[in-house]
Amino acid sequence: APARQVSSLAEQLEERLFHLYGLHNELIQERLQELAEVMERVGQAEAELRQVCCTVEAAYRDLCL
């Protein structure tokens, strides 16, 4: 019966969509994790740069005074 075929196709489609949604979700989680790690590295680099700037500033002050 056509109705049974449509119902079966709908179920198959639903299963596929659930699977795709799961994969998509996993990818998004991975990307967010990567982004968090990159942001942490950027924060560390910023802190190091700030330290370098302070050191250079102190050296200039010592030289000029």
GROMACS .gro file of C-alpha atoms in nm:
model
   65
    1ALA     CA    1   0.000   0.000   0.000
    2PRO     CA    2   0.127   0.350  -0.087
    3ALA     CA    3   0.054   0.481   0.263
    4ARG     CA    4   0.281   0.215   0.414
    5GLN     CA    5   0.559   0.305   0.167
    6VAL     CA    6   0.533   0.674   0.252
    7SER     CA    7   0.540   0.593   0.623
    8SER     CA    8   0.848   0.374   0.575
    9LEU     CA    9   1.026   0.643   0.372
   10ALA     CA   10   0.940   0.903   0.635
   11GLU     CA   11   1.091   0.679   0.905
   12GLN     CA   12   1.408   0.626   0.701
   13LEU     CA   13   1.438   0.999   0.642
   14GLU     CA   14   1.386   1.069   1.012
   15GLU     CA   15   1.661   0.821   1.105
   16ARG     CA   16   1.900   0.976   0.854
   17LEU     CA   17   1.825   1.325   0.982
   18PHE     CA   18   1.886   1.217   1.340
   19HIS     CA   19   2.218   1.064   1.235
   20LEU     CA   20   2.321   1.379   1.046
   21TYR     CA   21   2.213   1.597   1.336
   22GLY     CA   22   2.430   1.387   1.568
   23LEU     CA   23   2.734   1.418   1.340
   24HIS     CA   24   2.675   1.790   1.297
   25ASN     CA   25   2.647   1.836   1.672
   26GLU     CA   26   2.974   1.648   1.726
   27LEU     CA   27   3.152   1.868   1.472
   28ILE     CA   28   3.022   2.183   1.638
   29GLN     CA   29   3.142   2.057   1.978
   30GLU     CA   30   3.489   1.988   1.833
   31ARG     CA   31   3.507   2.332   1.674
   32LEU     CA   32   3.403   2.499   2.000
   33GLN     CA   33   3.669   2.303   2.187
   34GLU     CA   34   3.932   2.409   1.930
   35LEU     CA   35   3.818   2.770   1.959
   36ALA     CA   36   3.844   2.759   2.338
   37GLU     CA   37   4.200   2.626   2.312
   38VAL     CA   38   4.298   2.894   2.059
   39MET     CA   39   4.151   3.167   2.279
   40GLU     CA   40   4.349   3.034   2.575
   41ARG     CA   41   4.671   3.047   2.370
   42VAL     CA   42   4.590   3.400   2.258
   43GLY     CA   43   4.540   3.498   2.622
   44GLN     CA   44   4.878   3.351   2.716
   45ALA     CA   45   5.048   3.527   2.426
   46GLU     CA   46   4.886   3.855   2.534
   47ALA     CA   47   5.015   3.813   2.888
   48GLU     CA   48   5.366   3.741   2.758
   49LEU     CA   49   5.356   4.045   2.530
   50ARG     CA   50   5.244   4.262   2.818
   51GLN     CA   51   5.541   4.137   3.019
   52VAL     CA   52   5.781   4.211   2.733
   53CYS     CA   53   5.638   4.562   2.701
   54CYS     CA   54   5.681   4.625   3.074
   55THR     CA   55   6.039   4.500   3.059
   56VAL     CA   56   6.121   4.722   2.760
   57GLU     CA   57   5.953   5.017   2.930
   58ALA     CA   58   6.156   4.959   3.247
   59ALA     CA   59   6.478   4.933   3.044
   60TYR     CA   60   6.403   5.265   2.867
   61ARG     CA   61   6.326   5.429   3.201
   62ASP     CA   62   6.656   5.303   3.344
   63LEU     CA   63   6.848   5.428   3.039
   64CYS     CA   64   6.685   5.769   3.037
   65LEU     CA   65   6.712   5.841   3.409
   0.00000   0.00000   0.00000
